[in-house]
PDB file of C-alpha atoms in Angstrom:
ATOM      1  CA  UNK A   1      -6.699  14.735  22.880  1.00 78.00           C
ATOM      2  CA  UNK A   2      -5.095  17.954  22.180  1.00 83.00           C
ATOM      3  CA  UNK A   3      -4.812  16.991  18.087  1.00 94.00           C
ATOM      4  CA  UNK A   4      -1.603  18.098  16.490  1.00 97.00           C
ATOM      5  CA  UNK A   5       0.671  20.946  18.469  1.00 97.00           C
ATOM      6  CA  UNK A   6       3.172  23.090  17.163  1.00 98.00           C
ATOM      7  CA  UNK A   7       5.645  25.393  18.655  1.00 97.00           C
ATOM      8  CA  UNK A   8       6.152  28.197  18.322  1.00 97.00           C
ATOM      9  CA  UNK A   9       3.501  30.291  16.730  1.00 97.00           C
ATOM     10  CA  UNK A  10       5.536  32.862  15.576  1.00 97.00           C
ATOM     11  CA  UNK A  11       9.606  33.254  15.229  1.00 97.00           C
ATOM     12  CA  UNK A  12      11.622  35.806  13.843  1.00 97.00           C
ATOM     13  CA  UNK A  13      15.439  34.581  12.839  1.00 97.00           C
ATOM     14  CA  UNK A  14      18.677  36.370  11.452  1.00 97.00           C
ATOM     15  CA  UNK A  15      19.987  35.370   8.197  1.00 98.00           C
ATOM     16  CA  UNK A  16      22.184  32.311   9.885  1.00 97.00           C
ATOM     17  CA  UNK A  17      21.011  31.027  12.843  1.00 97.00           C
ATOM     18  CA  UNK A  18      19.312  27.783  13.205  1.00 96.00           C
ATOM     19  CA  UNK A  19      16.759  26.698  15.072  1.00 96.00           C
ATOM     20  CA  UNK A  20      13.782  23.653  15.502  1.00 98.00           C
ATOM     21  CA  UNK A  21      10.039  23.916  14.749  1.00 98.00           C
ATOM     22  CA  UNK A  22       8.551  21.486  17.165  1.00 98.00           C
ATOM     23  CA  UNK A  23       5.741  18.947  16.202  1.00 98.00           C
ATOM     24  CA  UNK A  24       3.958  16.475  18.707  1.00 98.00           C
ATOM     25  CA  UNK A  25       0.668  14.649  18.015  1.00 97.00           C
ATOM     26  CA  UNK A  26      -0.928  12.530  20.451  1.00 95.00           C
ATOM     27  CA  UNK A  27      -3.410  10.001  18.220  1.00 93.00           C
ATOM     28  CA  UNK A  28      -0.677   7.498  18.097  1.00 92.00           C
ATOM     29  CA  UNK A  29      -0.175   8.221  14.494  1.00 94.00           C
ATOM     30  CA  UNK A  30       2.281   6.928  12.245  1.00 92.00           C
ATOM     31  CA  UNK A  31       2.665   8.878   9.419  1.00 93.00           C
ATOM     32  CA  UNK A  32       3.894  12.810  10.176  1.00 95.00           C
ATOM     33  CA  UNK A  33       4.473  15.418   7.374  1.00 95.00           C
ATOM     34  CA  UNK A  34       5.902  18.867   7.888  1.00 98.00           C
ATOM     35  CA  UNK A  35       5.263  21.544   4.828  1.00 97.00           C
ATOM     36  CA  UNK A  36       5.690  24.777   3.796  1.00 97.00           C
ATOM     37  CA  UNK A  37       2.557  27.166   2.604  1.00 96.00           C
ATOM     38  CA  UNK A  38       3.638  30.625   0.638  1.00 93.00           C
ATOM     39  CA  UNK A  39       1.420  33.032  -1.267  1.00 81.00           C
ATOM     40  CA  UNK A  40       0.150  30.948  -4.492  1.00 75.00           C
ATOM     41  CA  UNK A  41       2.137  27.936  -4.185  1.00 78.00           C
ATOM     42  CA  UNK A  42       0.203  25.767  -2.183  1.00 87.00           C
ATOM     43  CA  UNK A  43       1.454  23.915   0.192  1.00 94.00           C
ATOM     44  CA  UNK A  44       4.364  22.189  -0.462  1.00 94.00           C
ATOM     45  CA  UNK A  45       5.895  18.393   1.131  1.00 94.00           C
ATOM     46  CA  UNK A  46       9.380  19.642   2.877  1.00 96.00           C
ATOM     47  CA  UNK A  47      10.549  16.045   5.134  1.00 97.00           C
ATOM     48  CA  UNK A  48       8.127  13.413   5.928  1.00 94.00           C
ATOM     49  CA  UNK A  49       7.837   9.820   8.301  1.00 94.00           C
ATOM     50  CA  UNK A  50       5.726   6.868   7.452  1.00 91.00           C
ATOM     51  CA  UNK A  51       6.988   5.800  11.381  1.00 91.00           C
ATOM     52  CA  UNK A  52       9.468   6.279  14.555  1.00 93.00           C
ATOM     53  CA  UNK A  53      12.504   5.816  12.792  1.00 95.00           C
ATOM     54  CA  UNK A  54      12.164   6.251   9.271  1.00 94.00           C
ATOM     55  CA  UNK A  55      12.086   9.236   7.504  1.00 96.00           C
ATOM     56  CA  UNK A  56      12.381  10.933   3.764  1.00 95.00           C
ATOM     57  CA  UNK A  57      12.513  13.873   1.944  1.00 95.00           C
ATOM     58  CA  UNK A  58       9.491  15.438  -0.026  1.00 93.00           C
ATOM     59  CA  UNK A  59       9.932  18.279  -2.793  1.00 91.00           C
ATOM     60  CA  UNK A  60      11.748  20.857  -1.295  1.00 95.00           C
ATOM     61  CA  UNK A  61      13.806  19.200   1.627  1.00 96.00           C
ATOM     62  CA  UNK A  62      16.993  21.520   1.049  1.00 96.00           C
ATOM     63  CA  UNK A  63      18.065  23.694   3.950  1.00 96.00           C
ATOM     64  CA  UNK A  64      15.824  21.621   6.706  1.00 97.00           C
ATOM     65  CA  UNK A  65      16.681  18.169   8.888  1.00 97.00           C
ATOM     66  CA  UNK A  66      14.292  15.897  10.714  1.00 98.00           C
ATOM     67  CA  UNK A  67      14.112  13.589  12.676  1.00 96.00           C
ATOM     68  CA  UNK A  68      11.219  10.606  14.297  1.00 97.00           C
ATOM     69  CA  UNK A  69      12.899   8.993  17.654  1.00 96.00           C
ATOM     70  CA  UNK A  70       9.118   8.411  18.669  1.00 96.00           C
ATOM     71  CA  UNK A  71       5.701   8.256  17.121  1.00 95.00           C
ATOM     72  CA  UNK A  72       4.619  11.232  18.642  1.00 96.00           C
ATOM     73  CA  UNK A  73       7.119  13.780  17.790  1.00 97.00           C
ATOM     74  CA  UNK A  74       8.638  15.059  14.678  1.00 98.00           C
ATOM     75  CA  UNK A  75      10.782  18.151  14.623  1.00 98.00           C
ATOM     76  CA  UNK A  76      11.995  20.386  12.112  1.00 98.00           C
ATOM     77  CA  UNK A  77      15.371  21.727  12.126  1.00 98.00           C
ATOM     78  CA  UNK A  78      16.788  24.675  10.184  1.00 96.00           C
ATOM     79  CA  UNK A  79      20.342  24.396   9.751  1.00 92.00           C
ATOM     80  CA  UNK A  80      21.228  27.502   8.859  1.00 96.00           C
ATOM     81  CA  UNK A  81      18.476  30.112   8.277  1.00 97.00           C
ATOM     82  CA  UNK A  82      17.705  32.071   5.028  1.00 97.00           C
ATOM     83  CA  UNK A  83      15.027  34.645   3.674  1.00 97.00           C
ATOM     84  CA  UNK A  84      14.105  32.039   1.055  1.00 96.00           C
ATOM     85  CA  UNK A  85      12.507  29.997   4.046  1.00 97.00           C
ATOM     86  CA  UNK A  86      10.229  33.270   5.665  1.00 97.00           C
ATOM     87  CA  UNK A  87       6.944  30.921   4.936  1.00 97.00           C
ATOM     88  CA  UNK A  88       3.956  29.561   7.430  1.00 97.00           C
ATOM     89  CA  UNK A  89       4.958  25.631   8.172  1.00 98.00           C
ATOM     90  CA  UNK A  90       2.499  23.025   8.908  1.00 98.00           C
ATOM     91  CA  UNK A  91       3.306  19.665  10.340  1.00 98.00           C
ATOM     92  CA  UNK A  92       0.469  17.368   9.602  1.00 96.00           C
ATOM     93  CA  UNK A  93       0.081  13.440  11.099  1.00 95.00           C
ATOM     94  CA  UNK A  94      -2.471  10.699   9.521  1.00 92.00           C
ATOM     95  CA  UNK A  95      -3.419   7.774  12.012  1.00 83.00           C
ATOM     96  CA  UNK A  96      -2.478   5.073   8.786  1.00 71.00           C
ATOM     97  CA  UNK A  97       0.946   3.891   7.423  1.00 62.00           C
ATOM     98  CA  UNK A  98       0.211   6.080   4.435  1.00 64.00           C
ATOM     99  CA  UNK A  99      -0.723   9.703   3.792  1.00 67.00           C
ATOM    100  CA  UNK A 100      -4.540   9.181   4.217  1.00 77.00           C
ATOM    101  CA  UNK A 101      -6.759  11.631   6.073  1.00 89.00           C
ATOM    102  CA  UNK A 102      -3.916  14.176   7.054  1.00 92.00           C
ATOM    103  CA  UNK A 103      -4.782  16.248  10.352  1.00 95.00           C
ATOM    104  CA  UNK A 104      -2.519  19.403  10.906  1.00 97.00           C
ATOM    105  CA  UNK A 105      -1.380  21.785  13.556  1.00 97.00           C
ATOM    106  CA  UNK A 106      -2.365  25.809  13.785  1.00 97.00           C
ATOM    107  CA  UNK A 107       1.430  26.461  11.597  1.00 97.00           C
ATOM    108  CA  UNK A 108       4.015  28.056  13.025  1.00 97.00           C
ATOM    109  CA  UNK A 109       4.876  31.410  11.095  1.00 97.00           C
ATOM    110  CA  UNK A 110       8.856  32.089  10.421  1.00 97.00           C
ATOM    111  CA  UNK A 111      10.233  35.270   9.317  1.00 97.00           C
ATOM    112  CA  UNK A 112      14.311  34.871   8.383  1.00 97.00           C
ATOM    113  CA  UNK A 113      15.483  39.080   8.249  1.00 96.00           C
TER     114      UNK A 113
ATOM    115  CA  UNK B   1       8.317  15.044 -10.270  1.00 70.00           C
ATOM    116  CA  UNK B   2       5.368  14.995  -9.836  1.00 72.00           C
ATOM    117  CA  UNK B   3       3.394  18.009 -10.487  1.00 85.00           C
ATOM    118  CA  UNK B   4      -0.218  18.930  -9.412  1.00 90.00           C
ATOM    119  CA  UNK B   5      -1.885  22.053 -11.055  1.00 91.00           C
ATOM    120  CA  UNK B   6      -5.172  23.900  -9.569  1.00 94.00           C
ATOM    121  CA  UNK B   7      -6.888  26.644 -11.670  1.00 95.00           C
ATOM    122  CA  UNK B   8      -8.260  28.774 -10.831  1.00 96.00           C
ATOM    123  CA  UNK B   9      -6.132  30.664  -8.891  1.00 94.00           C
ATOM    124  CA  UNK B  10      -8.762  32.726  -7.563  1.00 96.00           C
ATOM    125  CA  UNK B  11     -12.757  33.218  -7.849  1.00 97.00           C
ATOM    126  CA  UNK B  12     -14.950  35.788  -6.392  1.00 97.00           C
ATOM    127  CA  UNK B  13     -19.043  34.912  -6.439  1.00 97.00           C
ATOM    128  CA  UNK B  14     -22.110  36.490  -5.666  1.00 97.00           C
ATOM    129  CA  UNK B  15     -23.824  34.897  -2.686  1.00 97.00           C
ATOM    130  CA  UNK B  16     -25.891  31.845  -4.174  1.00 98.00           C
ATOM    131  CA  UNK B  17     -23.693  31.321  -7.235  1.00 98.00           C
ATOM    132  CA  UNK B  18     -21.726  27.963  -7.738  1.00 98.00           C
ATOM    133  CA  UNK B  19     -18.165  27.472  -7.840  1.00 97.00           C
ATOM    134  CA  UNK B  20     -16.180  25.294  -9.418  1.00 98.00           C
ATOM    135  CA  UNK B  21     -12.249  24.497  -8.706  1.00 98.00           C
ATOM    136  CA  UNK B  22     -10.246  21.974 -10.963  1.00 98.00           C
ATOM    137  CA  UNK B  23      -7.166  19.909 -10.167  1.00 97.00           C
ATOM    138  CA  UNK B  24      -4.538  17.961 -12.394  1.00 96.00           C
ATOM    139  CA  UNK B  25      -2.264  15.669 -11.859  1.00 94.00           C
ATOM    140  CA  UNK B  26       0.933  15.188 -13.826  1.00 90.00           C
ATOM    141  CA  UNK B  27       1.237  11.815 -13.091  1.00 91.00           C
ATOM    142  CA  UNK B  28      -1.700   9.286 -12.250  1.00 92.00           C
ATOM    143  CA  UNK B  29      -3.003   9.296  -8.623  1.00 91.00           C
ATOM    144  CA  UNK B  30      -3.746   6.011  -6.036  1.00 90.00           C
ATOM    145  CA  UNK B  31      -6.379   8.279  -4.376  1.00 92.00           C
ATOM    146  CA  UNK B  32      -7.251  12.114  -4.228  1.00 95.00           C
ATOM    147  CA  UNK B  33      -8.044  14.320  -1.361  1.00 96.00           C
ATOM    148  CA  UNK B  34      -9.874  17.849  -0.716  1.00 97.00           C
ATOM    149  CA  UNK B  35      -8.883  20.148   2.191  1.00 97.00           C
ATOM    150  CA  UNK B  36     -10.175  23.926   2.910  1.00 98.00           C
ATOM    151  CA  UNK B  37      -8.128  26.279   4.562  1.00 97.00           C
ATOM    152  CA  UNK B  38     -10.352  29.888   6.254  1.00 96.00           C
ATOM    153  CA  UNK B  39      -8.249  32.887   6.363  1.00 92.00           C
ATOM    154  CA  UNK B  40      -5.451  32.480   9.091  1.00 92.00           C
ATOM    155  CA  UNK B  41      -6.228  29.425   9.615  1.00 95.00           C
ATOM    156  CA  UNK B  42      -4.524  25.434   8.830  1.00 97.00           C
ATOM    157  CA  UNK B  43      -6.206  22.610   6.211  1.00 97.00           C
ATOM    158  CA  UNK B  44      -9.000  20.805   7.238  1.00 97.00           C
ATOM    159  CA  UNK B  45      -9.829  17.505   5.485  1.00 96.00           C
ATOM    160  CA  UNK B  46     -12.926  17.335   3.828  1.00 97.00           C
ATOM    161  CA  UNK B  47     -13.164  14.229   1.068  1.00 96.00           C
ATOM    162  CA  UNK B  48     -10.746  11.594  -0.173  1.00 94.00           C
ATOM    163  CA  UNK B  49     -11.828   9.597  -3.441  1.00 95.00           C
ATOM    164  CA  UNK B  50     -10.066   6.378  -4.152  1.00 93.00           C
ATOM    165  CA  UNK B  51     -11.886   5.010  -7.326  1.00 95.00           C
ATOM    166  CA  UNK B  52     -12.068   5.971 -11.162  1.00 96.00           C
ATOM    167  CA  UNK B  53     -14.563   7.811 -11.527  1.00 96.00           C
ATOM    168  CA  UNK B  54     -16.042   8.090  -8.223  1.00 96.00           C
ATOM    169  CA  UNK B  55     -18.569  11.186  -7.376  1.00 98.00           C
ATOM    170  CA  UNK B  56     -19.802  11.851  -3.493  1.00 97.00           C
ATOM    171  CA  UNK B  57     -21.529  14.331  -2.558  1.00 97.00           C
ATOM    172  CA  UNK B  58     -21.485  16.351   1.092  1.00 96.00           C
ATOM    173  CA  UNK B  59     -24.645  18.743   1.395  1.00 97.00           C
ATOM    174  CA  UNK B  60     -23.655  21.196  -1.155  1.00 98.00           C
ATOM    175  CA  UNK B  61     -20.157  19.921  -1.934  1.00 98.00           C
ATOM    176  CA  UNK B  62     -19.473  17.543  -4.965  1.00 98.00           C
ATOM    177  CA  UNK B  63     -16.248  15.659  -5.596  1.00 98.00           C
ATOM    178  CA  UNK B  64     -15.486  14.048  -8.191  1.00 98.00           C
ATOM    179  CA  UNK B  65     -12.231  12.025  -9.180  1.00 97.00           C
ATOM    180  CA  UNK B  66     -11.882  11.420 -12.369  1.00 96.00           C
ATOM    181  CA  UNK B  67     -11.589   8.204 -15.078  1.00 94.00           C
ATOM    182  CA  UNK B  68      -7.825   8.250 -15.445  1.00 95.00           C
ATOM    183  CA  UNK B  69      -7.438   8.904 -11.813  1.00 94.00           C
ATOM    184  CA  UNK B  70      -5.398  12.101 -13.182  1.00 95.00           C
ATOM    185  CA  UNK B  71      -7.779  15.219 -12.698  1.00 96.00           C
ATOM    186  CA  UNK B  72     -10.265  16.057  -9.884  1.00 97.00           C
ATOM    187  CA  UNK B  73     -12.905  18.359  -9.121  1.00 98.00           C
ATOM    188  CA  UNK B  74     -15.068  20.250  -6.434  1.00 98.00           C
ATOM    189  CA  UNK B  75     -18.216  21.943  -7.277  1.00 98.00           C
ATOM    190  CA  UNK B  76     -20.422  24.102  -4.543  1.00 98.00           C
ATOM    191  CA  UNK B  77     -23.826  24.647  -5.494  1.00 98.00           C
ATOM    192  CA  UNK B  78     -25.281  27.858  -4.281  1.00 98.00           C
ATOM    193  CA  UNK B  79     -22.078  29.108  -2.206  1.00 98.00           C
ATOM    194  CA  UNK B  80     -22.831  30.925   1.230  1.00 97.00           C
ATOM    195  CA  UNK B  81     -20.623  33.278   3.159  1.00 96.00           C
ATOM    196  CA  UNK B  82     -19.333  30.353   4.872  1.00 96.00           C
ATOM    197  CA  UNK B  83     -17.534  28.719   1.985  1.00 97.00           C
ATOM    198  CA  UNK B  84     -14.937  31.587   1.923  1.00 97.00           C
ATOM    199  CA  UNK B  85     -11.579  29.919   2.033  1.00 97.00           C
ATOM    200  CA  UNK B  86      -9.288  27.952  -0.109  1.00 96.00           C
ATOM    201  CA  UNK B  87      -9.383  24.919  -0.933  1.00 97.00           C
ATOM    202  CA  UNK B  88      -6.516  22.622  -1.880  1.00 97.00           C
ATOM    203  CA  UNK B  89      -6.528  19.167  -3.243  1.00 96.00           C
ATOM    204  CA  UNK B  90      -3.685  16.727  -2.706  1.00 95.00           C
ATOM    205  CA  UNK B  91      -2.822  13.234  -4.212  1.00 92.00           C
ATOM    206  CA  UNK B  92      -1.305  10.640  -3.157  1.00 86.00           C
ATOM    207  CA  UNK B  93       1.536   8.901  -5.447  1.00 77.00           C
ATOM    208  CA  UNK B  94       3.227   6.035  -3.283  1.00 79.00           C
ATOM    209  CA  UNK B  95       3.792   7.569   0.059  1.00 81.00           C
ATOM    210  CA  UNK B  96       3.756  11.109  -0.770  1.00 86.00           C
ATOM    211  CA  UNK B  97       0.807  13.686  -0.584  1.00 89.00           C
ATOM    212  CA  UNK B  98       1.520  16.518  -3.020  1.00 91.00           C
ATOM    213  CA  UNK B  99      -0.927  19.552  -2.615  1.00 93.00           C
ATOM    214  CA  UNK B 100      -2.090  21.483  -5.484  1.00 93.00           C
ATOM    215  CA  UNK B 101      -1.584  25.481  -5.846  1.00 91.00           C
ATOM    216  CA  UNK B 102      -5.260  26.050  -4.608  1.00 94.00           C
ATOM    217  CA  UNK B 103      -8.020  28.338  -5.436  1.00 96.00           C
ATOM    218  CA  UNK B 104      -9.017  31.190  -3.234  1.00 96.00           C
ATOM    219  CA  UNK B 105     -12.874  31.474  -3.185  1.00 97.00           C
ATOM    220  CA  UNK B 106     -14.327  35.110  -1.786  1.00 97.00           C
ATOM    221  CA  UNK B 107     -18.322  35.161  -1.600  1.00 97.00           C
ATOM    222  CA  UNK B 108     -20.063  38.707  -1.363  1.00 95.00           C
ATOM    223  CA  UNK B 109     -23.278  38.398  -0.193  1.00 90.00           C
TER     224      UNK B 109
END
């Protein structure tokens, strides 16, 4: 199994433009997170899916979309790209219908000039 | 909403010293989890405690979760090189995991 993947590593954006942080897990899990992890805040709950389908917003969903059409992916969308969101992200899965165990990806690191 | 608070922020050891990192919850938790993160690298899960006052233990490593299910801690005995990292604990409040702010440990040896 190659665990939780993310793509890309590493992404520079413009002030504007949008893009999608992609997020595939192949355990068959249900529940997928994605967060955000800056310097002394910890990581912090952005959009998350309890399964294909269903999804809902954690503490700092503003500025970012999801989506789960199928248990194995889960990607992140910026709408419309701003400095405030230059962090690391980590998308995370767990294999139960609630946040247990959470396994995560290598992050993908976003810098918004 | 809920709110989960680690201190300290940071601690630097001496080789062989324990280290101890605290966590608090806002609100009261349905279970607790600990997670270390090395430099440049993503969380890896290391405990989860589900009952009032529940201790385990892992080598070196003690967890412990406490009576009111509202504060946590991790405790290294004799820290190594190795430990170096930060470590993070999250709890779970319905469906949500909410991480704490973590605390960076540095070991000199």
């Amino acid at each position: 199994n190659a665990g939780v993947t993310q793509t890309p590593k590493f992404q520079v954006l413009k002030t504007g433009q949008s893009m999608t942080l992609q997020c595939a897990q192949d355990m068959n899990h249900e529940y997928m997170s994605w967060y955000r992890q800056d310097p002394g805040m910890g990581l912090r709950l952005i959009h998350y899916s309890v399964g294909a389908g269903i999804t809902d917003q954690g503490e700092v969903p503003n500025g970012y979309n999801v989506s789960r059409s199928t248990t194995e992916d889960f990607p992140l969308r910026l709408l419309s790209a701003a400095p405030s969101q230059t962090s690391v992200y980590f998308c995370a899965s767990t294999p139960r219908g609630g946040p247990g165990e959470q396994f995560f990806g290598p992050g993908t690191r976003l810098t918004v000039l | 909403g809920q709110q989960v608070m680690q201190i300290p922020q940071y601690q630097h050891v001496q080789e062989g010293e324990d280290f101890t990192t605290y966590c608090n919850s806002s609100t009261t938790l349905s279970n607790i989890q600990w997670y270390k993160q090395r430099p440049g690298g993503h969380p890896v899960f290391l405990i989860q405690l589900v009952k009032s006052g529940e201790v385990k233990k892992q080598k070196r490593l003690t967890f412990q979760f406490g009576e009111a299910k509202k504060n946590s801690s991790l405790h290294i005995t004799a820290t190594q090189t190795t430990d170096v990292g930060t470590y993070f604990c999250a709890g779970k409040n319905t469906d949500k995991l909410i991480f704490g702010t973590g605390t960076r440990l540095q070991v000199f040896p």
